[in-house]
């Protein structure tokens, strides 16, 4: 075994198509499958613990947890054989309790399982074509019964036990609903299917004889003792909008309470195949989960319905709808709620509902939130974070931050934090993402999509592209270690880009097949690549050529890496070997032992190496490699490992696979050689933020501050108004109560006089009663004396009778004694004879016993001798066992010490929880006291209401007094009319001020247009100067290039002339060389023609440029004219709106006036019923006057306030239009000039009482 060890730390992923794939272990811990593990996840503390699957497991098919939460059963396929493993969850770590793998019956795989209520029996359903249902006593691995549930190869989705009976089970599937009972060693069907067969997807037990079943057509059936009792159809309604509402359109008989059991889920692929010929538009009930108030069921894509029992009726109704929310980060947010809910489970306290979906996501919702959102559907929340729903194709990490970047075929790019185990960023795109690479700083990422290669910034809340390259179908990319370069693969070509100028600096061509992997060496001077053509190349980036190559066409390489010293290359491929390559040759090949290596990674220290296999396992080994089979293998993924990386400090291993899961592993070397690399600088905390985002947030903050100030002023004014109103109400109430107290005092005096009268009457009545009582007492004494005399005579007669009867009984006793003595003598004689016979028999038996004792002593001696020999042998054997047990005991003592420490910490947590519970109980007692006090207050108020009802009659008498008050109110009306006139006078100057402000705004707009024109002209001049500057720079560069070319030409001519001078003594040779010089240099005179052509091109370019500038100026003038025309239209529309608003306000004023008249007439009609007929003419007109005057005053105030508010909204709208016009070409924002604040300009001329008037809040 290798000394390199890897420990699984955290996993990001879910296997959604495992039956019953999520359930609660306790209130805070859930269990779900991920990769080839089952994960225990604490929702509060966010830690994960792992339950590994079986070695060489090919697929995890189903899970089941026992009702007592002690055991977990996992159904797997191991080497083409079905295996059920049962784990004991209470032990730490979880250990295997039993493995069921030896079957006397044919089976391919088990698709559903269930534990019995007492957790002693296990029910397992095999897949077609066998379709055997097996009933196990799993502790003894004993098959109690087996039966074939189907003979037509229909899919079976779920099996379950009756929650109160070990012997009764239920099986549902496509056209299958069977209730079976275990009797006499067999499972016998006890129900008969009636009606058309349905595709039953899920079910849940309601009680010991009732089951709710869901189908693929949106139907819910209730079966009682096998007979259908109730049916509900869940239909999809298409409203006018895009949303779909689910409604229950048919209900019949009642349902009863459901036990809190989670429902397993059928295989998603099986259901899709089975329902492909049916109505796909109907909602499919994949999962049902019951709780105390009713049950929850999935009702089509992205929806869950809650049914609750009605209080006074025996049926259930739909109470809530829960939806999967739309994802704002998704490319198509409407697709996020199109995923089917495959499994649901309630927590033990029924506070939380969790659900898993077909897109490998986990959602949760607090049940108390569903009760708050009445009338609207509630929404799920992510249990942890959004997970990948398809194969992970790219994986990358960086140096300066603890980040992991992944991309997947689900068209998403995600950035994870492996220290906090959280999702930092997440974004979906329109195309599939094939590869990803993080810059060492952690601020940039390059992603290869199907259409382009994008270089993107990692912002604080977004992944934003800033450079795109036309590299299609890039399947591999990688930043260099220094971050100044990155490589991108396009088929068989490797493109090298620089991150400074973002240009393509080199293209590496040489592979004949697709390049599968690239890796940089430590100093970024070389690049190593491998491909499907069996070639491993080492490229020199300075020259762009191959330095070394190793080609083996029989092998298609998957991944390549290089040692830290850059001398050895390691490659893995399809030939099931690990190759060690150096100097263009294979130094060593290590066999993979019947698996294919798909990924490889080596630590930066060069001490550890890790490889990923095609079956999803991880192997760790030491480096340098040894010849023999020395590695550790760990269960990890449920599919081939696609990518594998080590973090820069060699502390964490990151693996990704086709199953969509991302694992983080803690790695170390037992020999201590792979010690943690010390970080000189901690992880960076800086993030990228764009300037526009910062400006937008600052603008939002300013707007919010102004809004807060406005709200403060409004609330202060409203509080003042409320104080005034409440003070007036208090005065009215005090007056009312004073009058009521006076009336009550008069009542009290009347009641006292009545009480005195009643006291006198009661005293007289009491005297009469005493006289009658004395007379009746004397009569009763006389009667009772006579009765006593008669009773005494009867007593003497009965005493004489008892003496005579006693004498007779004494005679009978003497006769009985004589007969008893005779019978006793006869019996003694009979039993003495029998005693003699028995003594003889006893002597014979004693002799037999003596004989047997002698024989027993002889056998005893022989047995003792044999036992001594056996005891000696056993003693030696058990002494050895005792030594072994002592050693294990010492080891267990160490473990128990650790467990005691854990237990003490857990005990402290339990005590803290208990203290919290006591505090909550105290608060509950306080609240109960408050409730009792409030109930007492309610009773007091009810008594007051009764008293008020009695005083209503007295108040009717006061109506006469109110007539006098009407005259005073008429005087008050006159005063209010005078105030109204004054308010009208105040409104006129305010309207004048509004006109002045409008004129000021128009002047400011004209000035703003003038500045816009100036800005546009200046910008045109600037752009023209910039273009001229660029042209002059280009001309200067060309001249410099010409100068360099001429200098090079002169140097070459000088060297050639120097060579000619050497032949000056030989005229013929000198002539030939001079002629060669002439032919070589004089023929370059045609460059003059090329220069003339260049001048013509420049003149044509200048002419075209002037033409385009003239066209641009005319277009800008047209835009300005059109904007002026639009502005005139806007002013005309605004005037029309103002006139319409005035008409609306007049109509509202008339409507309120008529309503007040109707109210006054109704009040007058009520008074006519209570007041005498002669009082009617006095009361009615005065009440009409009271109702008219305040409404007219309030309507005028409201009118003025509304006009002001409309003007404010109009000014705000005009400013928004100005901002929109600024974005049009030809308009630019005015720098250094700012319009006056809308709120300040309006508050400056409005007086205090009008600013916060509630009437202005339209």
mmCIF file of C-alpha atoms in Angstrom, residues 221-495:
data_model
loop_
_atom_site.group_PDB
_atom_site.id
_atom_site.type_symbol
_atom_site.label_atom_id
_atom_site.label_comp_id
_atom_site.label_asym_id
_atom_site.label_seq_id
_atom_site.Cartn_x
_atom_site.Cartn_y
_atom_site.Cartn_z
ATOM 1 C CA UNK A 221 -56.555 7.455 -5.906
ATOM 2 C CA UNK A 222 -57.403 6.440 -2.349
ATOM 3 C CA UNK A 223 -57.647 2.689 -1.762
ATOM 4 C CA UNK A 224 -59.152 1.264 1.425
ATOM 5 C CA UNK A 225 -58.533 -2.457 1.968
ATOM 6 C CA UNK A 226 -57.755 -2.719 -1.748
ATOM 7 C CA UNK A 227 -60.951 -1.003 -2.942
ATOM 8 C CA UNK A 228 -61.024 2.485 -4.491
ATOM 9 C CA UNK A 229 -62.753 5.026 -2.215
ATOM 10 C CA UNK A 230 -61.709 8.459 -3.525
ATOM 11 C CA UNK A 231 -60.293 10.027 -6.674
ATOM 12 C CA UNK A 232 -58.830 13.435 -7.569
ATOM 13 C CA UNK A 233 -57.683 14.785 -10.925
ATOM 14 C CA UNK A 234 -54.918 17.381 -11.032
ATOM 15 C CA UNK A 235 -55.279 19.324 -14.266
ATOM 16 C CA UNK A 236 -52.985 21.905 -15.855
ATOM 17 C CA UNK A 237 -54.806 25.173 -16.581
ATOM 18 C CA UNK A 238 -53.413 27.497 -19.262
ATOM 19 C CA UNK A 239 -54.284 31.096 -18.239
ATOM 20 C CA UNK A 240 -53.745 34.204 -20.366
ATOM 21 C CA UNK A 241 -50.247 34.660 -18.946
ATOM 22 C CA UNK A 242 -47.283 32.327 -19.134
ATOM 23 C CA UNK A 243 -47.854 30.719 -15.733
ATOM 24 C CA UNK A 244 -49.809 27.510 -15.230
ATOM 25 C CA UNK A 245 -52.160 27.025 -12.333
ATOM 26 C CA UNK A 246 -52.903 23.555 -11.047
ATOM 27 C CA UNK A 247 -56.444 23.022 -9.809
ATOM 28 C CA UNK A 248 -58.205 20.064 -8.329
ATOM 29 C CA UNK A 249 -61.378 19.681 -10.381
ATOM 30 C CA UNK A 250 -62.952 16.570 -8.917
ATOM 31 C CA UNK A 251 -63.194 15.152 -5.396
ATOM 32 C CA UNK A 252 -65.230 12.345 -3.865
ATOM 33 C CA UNK A 253 -65.067 10.612 -0.509
ATOM 34 C CA UNK A 254 -62.836 11.467 2.421
ATOM 35 C CA UNK A 255 -59.207 10.898 3.297
ATOM 36 C CA UNK A 256 -57.771 10.534 6.788
ATOM 37 C CA UNK A 257 -54.534 11.697 8.391
ATOM 38 C CA UNK A 258 -51.261 10.565 6.859
ATOM 39 C CA UNK A 259 -48.227 9.233 8.739
ATOM 40 C CA UNK A 260 -45.043 11.265 8.243
ATOM 41 C CA UNK A 261 -43.259 8.920 5.813
ATOM 42 C CA UNK A 262 -41.227 9.986 2.793
ATOM 43 C CA UNK A 263 -42.062 8.495 -0.566
ATOM 44 C CA UNK A 264 -39.376 6.949 -2.780
ATOM 45 C CA UNK A 265 -39.166 7.907 -6.396
ATOM 46 C CA UNK A 266 -39.394 5.664 -9.474
ATOM 47 C CA UNK A 267 -36.708 5.591 -12.096
ATOM 48 C CA UNK A 268 -37.105 8.729 -14.171
ATOM 49 C CA UNK A 269 -36.049 7.040 -17.415
ATOM 50 C CA UNK A 270 -38.548 4.217 -16.863
ATOM 51 C CA UNK A 271 -41.403 6.655 -16.396
ATOM 52 C CA UNK A 272 -40.470 8.661 -19.490
ATOM 53 C CA UNK A 273 -40.388 5.457 -21.570
ATOM 54 C CA UNK A 274 -43.658 4.234 -20.092
ATOM 55 C CA UNK A 275 -45.454 7.544 -20.608
ATOM 56 C CA UNK A 276 -44.066 8.332 -24.070
ATOM 57 C CA UNK A 277 -47.235 6.978 -25.695
ATOM 58 C CA UNK A 278 -49.587 8.850 -23.328
ATOM 59 C CA UNK A 279 -50.567 12.442 -22.731
ATOM 60 C CA UNK A 280 -47.343 14.223 -22.004
ATOM 61 C CA UNK A 281 -49.133 17.471 -21.133
ATOM 62 C CA UNK A 282 -50.709 15.969 -18.011
ATOM 63 C CA UNK A 283 -48.848 16.352 -14.702
ATOM 64 C CA UNK A 284 -47.046 13.235 -13.498
ATOM 65 C CA UNK A 285 -47.144 12.449 -9.773
ATOM 66 C CA UNK A 286 -43.580 11.192 -9.264
ATOM 67 C CA UNK A 287 -43.556 11.619 -5.472
ATOM 68 C CA UNK A 288 -45.986 11.694 -2.543
ATOM 69 C CA UNK A 289 -44.995 12.574 1.027
ATOM 70 C CA UNK A 290 -47.467 12.526 3.915
ATOM 71 C CA UNK A 291 -47.512 14.622 7.079
ATOM 72 C CA UNK A 292 -49.891 15.256 9.984
ATOM 73 C CA UNK A 293 -52.107 17.838 8.250
ATOM 74 C CA UNK A 294 -52.358 16.009 4.919
ATOM 75 C CA UNK A 295 -49.933 15.186 2.153
ATOM 76 C CA UNK A 296 -47.725 16.772 -0.502
ATOM 77 C CA UNK A 297 -47.488 15.517 -4.062
ATOM 78 C CA UNK A 298 -45.558 16.556 -7.156
ATOM 79 C CA UNK A 299 -47.900 17.954 -9.798
ATOM 80 C CA UNK A 300 -46.002 18.391 -13.021
ATOM 81 C CA UNK A 301 -42.760 20.255 -13.776
ATOM 82 C CA UNK A 302 -41.621 22.601 -11.015
ATOM 83 C CA UNK A 303 -44.746 22.296 -8.839
ATOM 84 C CA UNK A 304 -45.761 20.668 -5.581
ATOM 85 C CA UNK A 305 -49.296 20.713 -4.170
ATOM 86 C CA UNK A 306 -50.200 20.501 -0.477
ATOM 87 C CA UNK A 307 -53.505 18.876 0.457
ATOM 88 C CA UNK A 308 -55.031 19.429 3.908
ATOM 89 C CA UNK A 309 -57.977 17.788 5.578
ATOM 90 C CA UNK A 310 -61.045 19.976 6.073
ATOM 91 C CA UNK A 311 -62.071 20.291 9.715
ATOM 92 C CA UNK A 312 -65.761 19.369 9.554
ATOM 93 C CA UNK A 313 -65.667 17.196 6.428
ATOM 94 C CA UNK A 314 -64.085 13.883 5.523
ATOM 95 C CA UNK A 315 -62.181 14.914 2.411
ATOM 96 C CA UNK A 316 -59.010 16.773 1.493
ATOM 97 C CA UNK A 317 -58.678 19.965 -0.479
ATOM 98 C CA UNK A 318 -55.752 21.687 -2.143
ATOM 99 C CA UNK A 319 -54.423 24.241 0.352
ATOM 100 C CA UNK A 320 -51.101 25.474 -1.050
ATOM 101 C CA UNK A 321 -49.004 25.441 -4.204
ATOM 102 C CA UNK A 322 -45.208 25.431 -3.987
ATOM 103 C CA UNK A 323 -43.127 26.211 -7.059
ATOM 104 C CA UNK A 324 -39.497 25.989 -8.039
ATOM 105 C CA UNK A 325 -38.465 29.637 -8.602
ATOM 106 C CA UNK A 326 -37.028 30.972 -11.838
ATOM 107 C CA UNK A 327 -33.236 31.267 -11.807
ATOM 108 C CA UNK A 328 -32.096 34.827 -12.714
ATOM 109 C CA UNK A 329 -28.592 33.568 -13.577
ATOM 110 C CA UNK A 330 -29.923 31.152 -16.179
ATOM 111 C CA UNK A 331 -29.807 31.911 -19.888
ATOM 112 C CA UNK A 332 -33.511 30.980 -20.060
ATOM 113 C CA UNK A 333 -35.016 31.587 -16.571
ATOM 114 C CA UNK A 334 -38.308 29.978 -17.561
ATOM 115 C CA UNK A 335 -36.534 26.620 -17.974
ATOM 116 C CA UNK A 336 -35.459 26.444 -14.317
ATOM 117 C CA UNK A 337 -38.988 25.535 -13.181
ATOM 118 C CA UNK A 338 -39.395 22.894 -15.914
ATOM 119 C CA UNK A 339 -37.691 20.196 -13.838
ATOM 120 C CA UNK A 340 -39.689 17.352 -12.325
ATOM 121 C CA UNK A 341 -39.713 16.766 -8.574
ATOM 122 C CA UNK A 342 -38.594 13.136 -8.189
ATOM 123 C CA UNK A 343 -38.478 12.724 -4.407
ATOM 124 C CA UNK A 344 -39.764 14.605 -1.339
ATOM 125 C CA UNK A 345 -39.357 14.198 2.399
ATOM 126 C CA UNK A 346 -40.574 15.973 5.536
ATOM 127 C CA UNK A 347 -38.357 16.528 8.564
ATOM 128 C CA UNK A 348 -39.327 14.664 11.781
ATOM 129 C CA UNK A 349 -40.905 17.842 13.221
ATOM 130 C CA UNK A 350 -42.550 18.617 9.831
ATOM 131 C CA UNK A 351 -40.911 22.054 9.849
ATOM 132 C CA UNK A 352 -39.010 21.536 6.581
ATOM 133 C CA UNK A 353 -39.831 19.954 3.228
ATOM 134 C CA UNK A 354 -36.928 18.996 0.966
ATOM 135 C CA UNK A 355 -37.176 17.885 -2.658
ATOM 136 C CA UNK A 356 -34.823 16.565 -5.336
ATOM 137 C CA UNK A 357 -35.404 17.192 -9.041
ATOM 138 C CA UNK A 358 -34.580 15.646 -12.379
ATOM 139 C CA UNK A 359 -31.850 18.289 -12.969
ATOM 140 C CA UNK A 360 -29.871 17.096 -9.915
ATOM 141 C CA UNK A 361 -30.893 20.040 -7.706
ATOM 142 C CA UNK A 362 -31.897 20.054 -4.020
ATOM 143 C CA UNK A 363 -34.578 22.444 -2.797
ATOM 144 C CA UNK A 364 -36.103 23.109 0.631
ATOM 145 C CA UNK A 365 -38.905 25.179 2.103
ATOM 146 C CA UNK A 366 -39.976 25.981 5.652
ATOM 147 C CA UNK A 367 -43.582 24.898 6.108
ATOM 148 C CA UNK A 368 -44.410 27.953 8.218
ATOM 149 C CA UNK A 369 -43.658 30.138 5.166
ATOM 150 C CA UNK A 370 -46.329 28.341 3.138
ATOM 151 C CA UNK A 371 -48.921 29.405 5.716
ATOM 152 C CA UNK A 372 -47.858 33.062 5.485
ATOM 153 C CA UNK A 373 -48.181 33.354 1.693
ATOM 154 C CA UNK A 374 -51.923 32.838 1.435
ATOM 155 C CA UNK A 375 -53.465 33.239 -1.989
ATOM 156 C CA UNK A 376 -50.088 33.161 -3.779
ATOM 157 C CA UNK A 377 -47.888 30.134 -4.460
ATOM 158 C CA UNK A 378 -44.895 29.685 -2.166
ATOM 159 C CA UNK A 379 -41.421 29.113 -3.637
ATOM 160 C CA UNK A 380 -38.659 26.628 -2.871
ATOM 161 C CA UNK A 381 -35.139 27.736 -2.037
ATOM 162 C CA UNK A 382 -31.858 25.998 -2.849
ATOM 163 C CA UNK A 383 -30.916 23.674 0.002
ATOM 164 C CA UNK A 384 -27.205 24.375 -0.530
ATOM 165 C CA UNK A 385 -26.451 26.032 -3.906
ATOM 166 C CA UNK A 386 -27.175 25.368 -7.613
ATOM 167 C CA UNK A 387 -25.418 22.160 -8.713
ATOM 168 C CA UNK A 388 -24.260 20.908 -12.096
ATOM 169 C CA UNK A 389 -26.936 18.907 -13.921
ATOM 170 C CA UNK A 390 -24.680 17.352 -16.583
ATOM 171 C CA UNK A 391 -21.145 16.083 -17.081
ATOM 172 C CA UNK A 392 -18.370 18.424 -15.874
ATOM 173 C CA UNK A 393 -16.091 19.040 -18.857
ATOM 174 C CA UNK A 394 -13.648 21.588 -17.404
ATOM 175 C CA UNK A 395 -11.889 22.156 -14.073
ATOM 176 C CA UNK A 396 -9.395 24.827 -13.003
ATOM 177 C CA UNK A 397 -7.925 26.451 -9.903
ATOM 178 C CA UNK A 398 -5.702 29.472 -9.187
ATOM 179 C CA UNK A 399 -2.904 30.542 -6.819
ATOM 180 C CA UNK A 400 -4.006 33.784 -5.168
ATOM 181 C CA UNK A 401 -7.521 32.700 -4.186
ATOM 182 C CA UNK A 402 -9.118 29.453 -2.905
ATOM 183 C CA UNK A 403 -11.289 29.188 -6.015
ATOM 184 C CA UNK A 404 -12.321 26.325 -8.276
ATOM 185 C CA UNK A 405 -13.811 26.999 -11.729
ATOM 186 C CA UNK A 406 -15.900 24.343 -13.449
ATOM 187 C CA UNK A 407 -17.822 24.241 -16.706
ATOM 188 C CA UNK A 408 -20.316 21.658 -17.784
ATOM 189 C CA UNK A 409 -22.400 20.433 -20.683
ATOM 190 C CA UNK A 410 -25.388 22.029 -18.892
ATOM 191 C CA UNK A 411 -24.079 25.321 -20.430
ATOM 192 C CA UNK A 412 -23.005 26.811 -17.133
ATOM 193 C CA UNK A 413 -19.775 28.125 -15.630
ATOM 194 C CA UNK A 414 -19.459 28.000 -11.849
ATOM 195 C CA UNK A 415 -16.826 29.279 -9.434
ATOM 196 C CA UNK A 416 -16.574 27.480 -6.068
ATOM 197 C CA UNK A 417 -14.656 28.261 -2.852
ATOM 198 C CA UNK A 418 -12.955 25.146 -1.493
ATOM 199 C CA UNK A 419 -12.203 26.732 1.905
ATOM 200 C CA UNK A 420 -15.775 27.760 2.763
ATOM 201 C CA UNK A 421 -17.354 25.067 0.511
ATOM 202 C CA UNK A 422 -19.675 27.602 -1.133
ATOM 203 C CA UNK A 423 -20.637 28.683 -4.637
ATOM 204 C CA UNK A 424 -19.091 32.089 -5.379
ATOM 205 C CA UNK A 425 -20.337 32.781 -8.942
ATOM 206 C CA UNK A 426 -22.622 31.039 -11.367
ATOM 207 C CA UNK A 427 -23.830 31.861 -14.878
ATOM 208 C CA UNK A 428 -25.496 29.977 -17.716
ATOM 209 C CA UNK A 429 -24.941 30.584 -21.436
ATOM 210 C CA UNK A 430 -26.569 29.682 -24.731
ATOM 211 C CA UNK A 431 -23.795 27.324 -25.828
ATOM 212 C CA UNK A 432 -22.170 24.326 -24.191
ATOM 213 C CA UNK A 433 -18.934 25.050 -22.285
ATOM 214 C CA UNK A 434 -16.180 22.514 -23.006
ATOM 215 C CA UNK A 435 -13.172 23.792 -21.066
ATOM 216 C CA UNK A 436 -12.208 26.412 -18.489
ATOM 217 C CA UNK A 437 -8.982 27.831 -17.060
ATOM 218 C CA UNK A 438 -8.432 30.308 -14.204
ATOM 219 C CA UNK A 439 -5.765 32.994 -14.246
ATOM 220 C CA UNK A 440 -3.293 32.540 -11.343
ATOM 221 C CA UNK A 441 -4.563 35.812 -9.824
ATOM 222 C CA UNK A 442 -8.146 34.503 -9.749
ATOM 223 C CA UNK A 443 -9.485 37.608 -11.521
ATOM 224 C CA UNK A 444 -9.862 36.242 -15.048
ATOM 225 C CA UNK A 445 -11.131 33.070 -16.640
ATOM 226 C CA UNK A 446 -10.945 31.744 -20.196
ATOM 227 C CA UNK A 447 -13.778 29.457 -21.330
ATOM 228 C CA UNK A 448 -14.059 27.450 -24.524
ATOM 229 C CA UNK A 449 -17.589 27.388 -25.949
ATOM 230 C CA UNK A 450 -18.984 25.633 -28.991
ATOM 231 C CA UNK A 451 -18.811 28.809 -31.100
ATOM 232 C CA UNK A 452 -16.096 30.990 -29.520
ATOM 233 C CA UNK A 453 -13.321 31.239 -26.981
ATOM 234 C CA UNK A 454 -14.124 33.928 -24.401
ATOM 235 C CA UNK A 455 -11.798 35.710 -21.984
ATOM 236 C CA UNK A 456 -13.888 36.962 -19.053
ATOM 237 C CA UNK A 457 -13.574 38.976 -15.850
ATOM 238 C CA UNK A 458 -14.685 37.478 -12.526
ATOM 239 C CA UNK A 459 -16.587 40.395 -11.029
ATOM 240 C CA UNK A 460 -18.044 40.549 -7.537
ATOM 241 C CA UNK A 461 -21.428 39.293 -8.742
ATOM 242 C CA UNK A 462 -21.036 38.430 -12.424
ATOM 243 C CA UNK A 463 -18.851 36.713 -15.024
ATOM 244 C CA UNK A 464 -18.483 39.249 -17.837
ATOM 245 C CA UNK A 465 -16.747 38.706 -21.168
ATOM 246 C CA UNK A 466 -14.301 41.342 -22.425
ATOM 247 C CA UNK A 467 -12.559 39.540 -25.317
ATOM 248 C CA UNK A 468 -13.756 36.906 -27.764
ATOM 249 C CA UNK A 469 -11.701 34.770 -30.130
ATOM 250 C CA UNK A 470 -13.063 32.912 -33.135
ATOM 251 C CA UNK A 471 -11.815 29.534 -31.897
ATOM 252 C CA UNK A 472 -14.672 27.082 -32.457
ATOM 253 C CA UNK A 473 -15.143 23.960 -30.386
ATOM 254 C CA UNK A 474 -12.192 24.591 -28.073
ATOM 255 C CA UNK A 475 -11.992 21.423 -25.938
ATOM 256 C CA UNK A 476 -8.884 22.346 -23.943
ATOM 257 C CA UNK A 477 -7.344 25.616 -22.692
ATOM 258 C CA UNK A 478 -4.812 26.461 -20.017
ATOM 259 C CA UNK A 479 -3.213 29.573 -18.502
ATOM 260 C CA UNK A 480 0.524 29.534 -18.009
ATOM 261 C CA UNK A 481 1.916 29.430 -14.469
ATOM 262 C CA UNK A 482 2.883 33.113 -14.684
ATOM 263 C CA UNK A 483 -0.448 34.098 -16.199
ATOM 264 C CA UNK A 484 1.032 36.084 -19.098
ATOM 265 C CA UNK A 485 0.081 33.429 -21.703
ATOM 266 C CA UNK A 486 -2.671 30.965 -22.312
ATOM 267 C CA UNK A 487 -3.047 28.088 -24.738
ATOM 268 C CA UNK A 488 -6.253 27.119 -26.521
ATOM 269 C CA UNK A 489 -6.813 23.968 -28.596
ATOM 270 C CA UNK A 490 -8.783 24.000 -31.852
ATOM 271 C CA UNK A 491 -8.889 20.467 -33.232
ATOM 272 C CA UNK A 492 -5.257 19.555 -33.814
ATOM 273 C CA UNK A 493 -3.860 23.115 -33.579
ATOM 274 C CA UNK A 494 -2.716 24.817 -30.364
ATOM 275 C CA UNK A 495 -3.106 28.608 -30.323
#
